[in-house]
Structure formats: structure tokens, C-alpha cells
Amino acid sequence: MSENVLLIECKDEKGLISRATGVLYDSDCNIISNGEFVDRERNRFFMRTEFSGDFQKEKLQSKFEKALPDDSIIRIADKEKKKIVIMATKEHHCLAELLYRYVYKELNASVVAVISNYDKLKPLADNFKIPFVHVSHDGISRSEHEDAVCKALNAYDFDYIILAKYMRILSPEFVMKYRNKILNIHHSFLPAFIGANPYRQAYERGVKIIGATAHFVNENLDAGPIISQSVIPVNHADSADEMCRAGRDVERLVLANALNLVLEDRVFVNGGKTVIFN
Amino acid sequence: MSENVLLIECKDEKGLISRATGVLYDSDCNIISNGEFVDRERNRFFMRTEFSGDFQKEKLQSKFEKALPDDSIIRIADKEKKKIVIMATKEHHCLAELLYRYVYKELNASVVAVISNYDKLKPLADNFKIPFVHVSHDGISRSEHEDAVCKALNAYDFDYIILAKYMRILSPEFVMKYRNKILNIHHSFLPAFIGANPYRQAYERGVKIIGATAHFVNENLDAGPIISQSVIPVNHADSADEMCRAGRDVERLVLANALNLVLEDRVFVNGGKTVIFN
Amino acid sequence: MSENVLLIECKDEKGLISRATGVLYDSDCNIISNGEFVDRERNRFFMRTEFSGDFQKEKLQSKFEKALPDDSIIRIADKEKKKIVIMATKEHHCLAELLYRYVYKELNASVVAVISNYDKLKPLADNFKIPFVHVSHDGISRSEHEDAVCKALNAYDFDYIILAKYMRILSPEFVMKYRNKILNIHHSFLPAFIGANPYRQAYERGVKIIGATAHFVNENLDAGPIISQSVIPVNHADSADEMCRAGRDVERLVLANALNLVLEDRVFVNGGKTVIFN
Amino acid sequence: MSENVLLIECKDEKGLISRATGVLYDSDCNIISNGEFVDRERNRFFMRTEFSGDFQKEKLQSKFEKALPDDSIIRIADKEKKKIVIMATKEHHCLAELLYRYVYKELNASVVAVISNYDKLKPLADNFKIPFVHVSHDGISRSEHEDAVCKALNAYDFDYIILAKYMRILSPEFVMKYRNKILNIHHSFLPAFIGANPYRQAYERGVKIIGATAHFVNENLDAGPIISQSVIPVNHADSADEMCRAGRDVERLVLANALNLVLEDRVFVNGGKTVIFN
């Protein structure tokens, strides 16, 4: 994706598409693809436009600001690769999937560090030559641990934090600091099976389908805006462990898919939900 | 399915398959297909066998009883078509699906009656020449209404009650009378969105997949053993109404599929779950 | 869908979206949703816009014609329901699905007639009170039969012909007469298993997934632009007949889905392919 | 899977399950799970049984041979891990998936070597510490190259050859040497798009779903017995390159899934098809 991306969000009114695309036309830019959505309940307008052309970014931004309503949030996305920090605990599959994609240039981001509350995954990060920071939670309080994690994070410049099976609940205070910047993979088809041991819960309930959910983290457990979900069939003969094993393939693909959507600036947060252009 | 079906459920122990299939072999019966499952947590053995052969049913039954443990539940399924009563409220799609399949001989059952708390669907039942009994809940208590429904049911000989979008909650007392004999279609991917208005709930939550669940009804709302589930993708542009509309196609197929499994004696209830041989 | 729909197709060039949406803005119309696509290989631009507003159709059309390139195909879709003729042979499931949807107001069209080369499905059409025309192919040549079908068709005013398991191959001459106006459901995941008996072919090949394909009919057998496809898993234990039975549910939903897309003016034909806005 | 696996294939006749399970019962073995299938067209019986118990393998084998028809193929699977050689060309994703699973103990096999006609993937194999053998096809005939590959293979003891995007067609002579021992991943939903560039073919045809197929290799191109297939939706906006990229995730999971089925002795070859117990 070497094109420029324009992102607009504002209160809905007549003529927004015409005005926004008019600015691009006047600036001799060519639209490659365009998506827009109006949330009628909230009366919000969202637009994402891929375009090509020679332009001076500040000038174009200011033209859009003049053409569009005052309350508009207008962003011409940087063409530089975004930077991510990955947080994990002991399970390797999601971390490995992201590092693998990073190394093979299938991830539109730079992985700047891996932070974990255990050191078990250090060899994996080492193998891919990614800095690994072990921030143990051993013998300290939750808030002390979060302070230590923040300190570790502060050593890096990053756009998103990816929780690749990071198995600790983050406090609302921590989450607030990185509003709409933390992605999590939850190993169930949310809102089914919130909380611990979703595969065990799924097994106990006897469901015939299990899934995984990638979402932004907000202050309520497993309640943030959903980005991507996927499912696979199971049956009575599958134990909780077998569901867990089968679920790993779903988890890593759902997380990678959601991350790609975010990295390509395809995701708007709209209240407790997402608007996704793809 | 013109074959005979043998159903066995008992405490697990060694040699059960050998003993059961031995009885068939000694009786000069031929196994067409055989499925078995051991629930190791509950230590229960389940087996379903399709077989052909000339046999005297009582004699064969008694041979199995001798060969298998005392606590075994052994059933040689009747080859007669099962009979069902369908209960509905105002939505036609699930009722129409079942009646359509019945009329076109795609349902392995006889539909003996439709019971509804409204008269809106009477023309649909009439069209397919099925007795329609209107049992209004207007101006009477829940238990009075359920008594009236029972009276209506008692006029018919039936094996299963199918709730084809019957939109009233049944009391535990009612459910107990027809233990594991009532099938329901719930318009969500249970256990997500229990209760009223699941599509509205799904819309509010911003899920990316919606579904439907067919289950046996037990004394807890939407908590009975699940028989079948299916899902479809949705996105931010789908309103609750559009999800509802799209969901109808999932609901009717999931219900029809679950009903076929039950009618072909493929479903065992195992505690709060099902074991399904297909 | 009570909104107006604008459809534009032309050679791609800069500013098309801006110009088209500008016309709507100037005409005091409000865009509800907008989709566009550029086929870069063929250098073609496609746009579909739902909009509301008070306007005089001929005037608006002429404004678009002035604003857009000369070769543009511009259409403001009629808000009247489209009319369809359904052609079938002996299988009822696709015909019944469409008639059922029509009667329950889930199809955005009027069914004006059913034409069949057998009379087997007459009771079904009668049941839904739709004119049924039996055009037997018995003892006449293919071209004589097609002439008779054309005569039957000419008695009706219609927008699309839906082949709901019409099991005769149509000649290129016939197809040419109704270019991009004939929809067919093929009982395989095209281009796999072109021609007769696709379920038998699928069984013989031992595939693990089967499907159905709805497409516009063109002069080459099963080679027209694909509108919609769907699949279901099968396994070694499924006979060709069982695949056929399971496939029926896929066929009728794929056909209904494709038809809805066409009726809502969401489908452009682009060479041998389709562009679909949904 | 730490259980023993019994595999039986023979002409169908009465009493086979009873006789086979009777041997296990007499030998004081306990059946964990049992699957059987009769291909009525070919009159073949297939059975796979997981069982536990203390037994002397040769003795048990001989008991089965006595109990079952003369032509029976009876195998008590070795509990040792199977050994595989992976062949690849330039694409890393399937190779990486298998090596990753091997290293993380999610593959029930030992990877003994990687053989490639290019040296591009050597660093990947090195990274996982797997012997990499470069057998260039440069400047030699197909049969000379295959001889060189055979020589390379002969240096290893292996059970299966996995073609993880090995982009050269193998001669019937080569295939015959390793009958039912070579697994391939084809990047289409076979039998659609046989041969080269299936994603380009899919793009040209305008399909709405693409897929991947894992199959045993036989002497006809892309015509061997299918083990596993999976699909994903695509649309008019996806270029052939984007289909190719999206397809990679399907390919690697389908291949890994098929390989696991084979490694767990769940797959019988039945003429040109497979019988799979899972």
C-alpha cells in the first residue's frame, strides 16, 4: 500500500463527499478507492480515501479544514511504517505469527520490542532479533507492575501496543494512557465467554462453534470495540484442550488480520464499536 | 434412512462395542454405520448403529439387555415417522421452512399441528393443510396460558415440540413435562446474547459475526443442550434490522438441520450437552 | 430500500467522484451510501450511490450527463419493483424459495410468471397464485422449443429471467436476446464441475467441499459473470445423493442472495466478471 | 495422541466390527474411539480404532489376521513419530508453517530435511536447524534433476515427502516410487484451476471464493486423492496479487491440517479418494 490515505470523521451533513473529493480534484490528486459510512443513530460521518498525487501535506490538510465542518477530525496518514510493541506472556503462537510476518515483510509495521511478564518467550524474540524486555510481576502489586511496564514502554517510540496473549488484566488507568492504541486477542467469540478459560467455558457449555475476537482494549474487561472475529466448528468429541489447540490457529490469524486493518488505517473507533473500510 | 437404528447409553467399561456388535453379528444383522463416543469426564458410553437385517424387535432388545451392563439405556428406534407439533408466534420464516420441508418430503416427520398464541400464521398453516390451534395468551396468566397450551397439545399424539420462533418463555413446570422433547431456535450464537432482542444486542455490541442456535429447552432460559449452530458475517454498515433479516436465513436452516438430526435419532442428551453422530 | 440509486459506468479519469457527488450536492440531494471501484486493467470506473432528495429525474440525469464524460453510462434506477419470470424444470426447491420470498415480501420484485418444460411444478405455482406456463420440449427441436419459450415470455413484461434449476441448455441465440438479463443457479462451485451432474462429479473426485454458483448466463456454458457463490463441507461418507440433498439448501440461498443483489441494482457486469456493491 | 491406532481395510462382509473389536476385548484392550466406513460402490470396509492396553504387537497382529478375512490390510500403527522431508522452491509460508509447528511441538513428526531446487529458503531452514539440501535444476533435464532429488532423499529415512509449494511437476516415474507418500498443497480449490497460476485464473474468472487443496500426489497433475480443502471469500476489488496474498494463509493451514491427519493415521486412500476419520 504505497498510496496516501485520507481519514475524515465529523458530524453528518449534506455535501461532505462532494466537498472532500472536490479538494482532491482541485489539488490534482487521483482517488484510487473511497469508502464512506454514516452512522445514522449517532449522526456521524466517516470517510477513508486512498489517493495518489503530488501534494504538500500541510497545504492539503488546511484545504480540507477549510472545506469541511469545524468539528471534523481530518488526517492524512503518514506513509511511514507504524511501530508496534508486542506484549505476551507464555504462549508463543500469536507472538510467533506476528514476528514471522514482520520478518517476511508481510506486516506493514516495525516491531520495536517484545515485553513480557515471563522470560519464556525470550528465545523466540531473540531468534527474530527483536529486543525482549522481561518485566516480571513477581512479588509486586498490579500497579507497581504496570508502572514498570510503562517505564519499559517509554523506552520505545511506538504507535500501537499489541497484546498477543498477554494474560494479565490491565487497569483502567493503564488503558486510558493508550486510548484506542491497545489491541487484544481474546480466545472466544465475544461476548460469549468473557474472562478466564474461555475454551473450558465453551467445552462446559457444549457449543458447536468456537472463535476468537480481536478488539481494542478499553476500561471494561473484554468489552472494547471489536475489529475482527472468526470461528471454527467443534463437536462433542473435542476436549477443552483440543478446542484450545484448534483455537490457536484462529487466534493468530484473527489477530494478524485485525492488526493489518489497523496498520492500513482502515479502522475508525465509533463509540464502543468500529467502522472498518476494506 | 430406511435402516434400523440402535441407540445405547451406559456407564463406560471395556468391551461394550464388541458385545453390542457381537449381538448384531449373532443375529445375522449387518452394520451399515457405527458411531460411538466416551465422555471420559462423566464416564459415559454412547453408541449409535445403523444396521440392516431381519429380526424380531423384542428378541433383539432382550439380547442386548443380556449382553450389556444393567444400567444401560438401549433403544431400537422405531422405523415409523416421528410426529411433531410446531409452536410459533408471528414470524413465519421458521414455520414456513418446516412446513415446506414436510410437504416436499424433506422432513423425516409428520407435522400434526401448529399451535400459536396469535392467529397471524393461520393462513400459512392452512395453505399447507396443517391443523392450526390458536391459544391466545390475552387476558390470562402465564400458567393459565400454559394449561391451555397443554390441553391443545394433549389433543395430539406427538414425539417432539418444535418452537419455531415461539416468543414466550416457558415455565420450568411446562418444560419438565416434555423433558428433552422441546427444540427451540434462538436467534443468536449462544451463549452470547441470551434473552430478548439478540440482534439489537449484537448491533449494540458491534460484533462482526452473528448466528443462531438450536437447542433442547430446559428449565433455564436459553441454557439447554445445544444441537446445532451456524453463523454469518456482518459489518458496521448493517443495522439491527438488517442483521435480523439476514439472520432469518440462518435461523431456519439451523432449526431444520437440528430437527433432522433429532428425527434421525442422531442426538443424545449428555448432561447439559449433546452427543451427535452424523 | 426506499432510496434512489444512481449507477455510473465510464472510462476512468480524475475527478469522477467529485463531479458526480457535486451534481447531487448542487441538486440538494443527500448521499446515504456510496461505493465506487476502478478496474485498473480495463481502466473502467464504476459507482453506485444511494441518495435521498426531491428531484426531477430527467433534469438530474441531464446534469449528470453534462458533468461526466461522454461515454458514461448513467442510470437513476427506477423505484418501481422489478419484474421477473422464473423458469424451472422439475426440482422445486429454488422455485419454492423465490415464490416464498415473494409472497412474504422478502423479494424486491414481482414474480409475473413461471415457465417450465414440465408441468410437475404447476401445483407449486398455483399454490402461490402465480401464472404457470407449460412449454413442453417434447417432440420438437431445441430451436422450436426456444421459440415457444420466447413466445411465452413475450406475453409478459419483465426485467429478468431467473433460471431456478431450469435443466436445459439455452442456445447463444436465445441468450443474446436477453443479454445480462438471465440469472442461473449452477449446482457446483464454478468453474469446478461444469455441465451435467456436478454432485456426481464432486462425489467421484472426492472433494471435501461442495458449493453453488449464481451467475449471469452468457453464450458459453456455465461461463457467465459470477454473482454469488457459497460452499459447505462434505466428507467421504456422503453419497452423491446426500451431496445433492445438502446442496439444495446452498443453491436456493445463493440464488436468492444473487437475485436480491441484482434487484437492488448492486451488480455491474464488467466484461466476463461482476462488480458488486454491498 | 499417545494411544495405539489400529487400521483395517478389507472387502466388506458381515461381522467385521464385531470380530475386530472382539480381538481387542479378548486381549484386554480398551477402545478409546472407533471409526468405520463402508464404501458401498467399491464394497470396501475401513476401520480406525484408538485403543489402550498392554499387548505384544506381533501377537495382536496375528490375532487380527486370524479373525479377519484373508485379503485384509491390518496395521497397528507405530507409536514412534513419523519422519518427513519437506520440498519447497522459493515461497516460504508453507515451509515456515511446518517448521514452526515442528519446533513448537505442534507437529506429530520429525522434519529430517528440506530439499529445494533453489537456495533461497536455506536461511529459513538454518534458522530452525534443519538440514537443507539444494538440488538445482539448472542446466539439467527433468529426469536428471529427479535422479538428483532421489539421491538426496535416499540419504534420509522418511515416511512422507511434503511438497510445501514445490513448484515443479513430478514425473509419474518419481511419483510411483513414493506411492501415497507424497503430499502436495495446491493453491486452488481443486478441481478448479488446475495447473499454473491458479490465483490469476481465479481473478480472470471472477470467482467470489478462492481456496486451497492438500492432496496425495499421483501420476496425473493435481488429480490425486484430496485430503483437505478450505476457502475464503474474495470480491471484485481483489487483484490476483491480493488473492495470492490472502490465499497464503489458507494454503499453510490446509497443508498443516492435512499433514496432521496423515501423521495421526487418520487417512486411508480409497481409489482416487480418501477416507478420513476425525
XYZ file of C-alpha atoms in Angstrom, chain C residues 3 11 38 43 50 78 95 100 113 117 141 149 152 172-173 175 178 183 195 206 222 240 258 261 273 276:
26
model
C -33.759 5.349 -1.523
C -13.692 5.162 -18.636
C -11.862 1.259 -10.641
C -9.462 1.304 -16.949
C -27.873 5.687 -2.704
C -36.473 3.277 -11.124
C -38.632 -22.048 -7.278
C -41.963 -17.979 -0.723
C -44.898 -15.916 -14.353
C -40.750 -27.526 -19.781
C -36.351 -29.335 -31.799
C -40.449 -20.162 -24.748
C -44.478 -17.370 -23.704
C -26.439 -18.499 -27.791
C -29.239 -17.006 -29.907
C -29.126 -15.789 -24.566
C -31.707 -11.235 -23.071
C -29.631 -15.384 -13.959
C -22.006 -29.343 -17.145
C -13.699 -36.893 -3.631
C -21.586 -22.140 -17.139
C -23.664 -38.229 -4.423
C -27.736 -13.138 -6.027
C -28.186 -8.097 -5.252
C -16.990 -10.625 -14.360
C -20.829 -5.835 -6.697
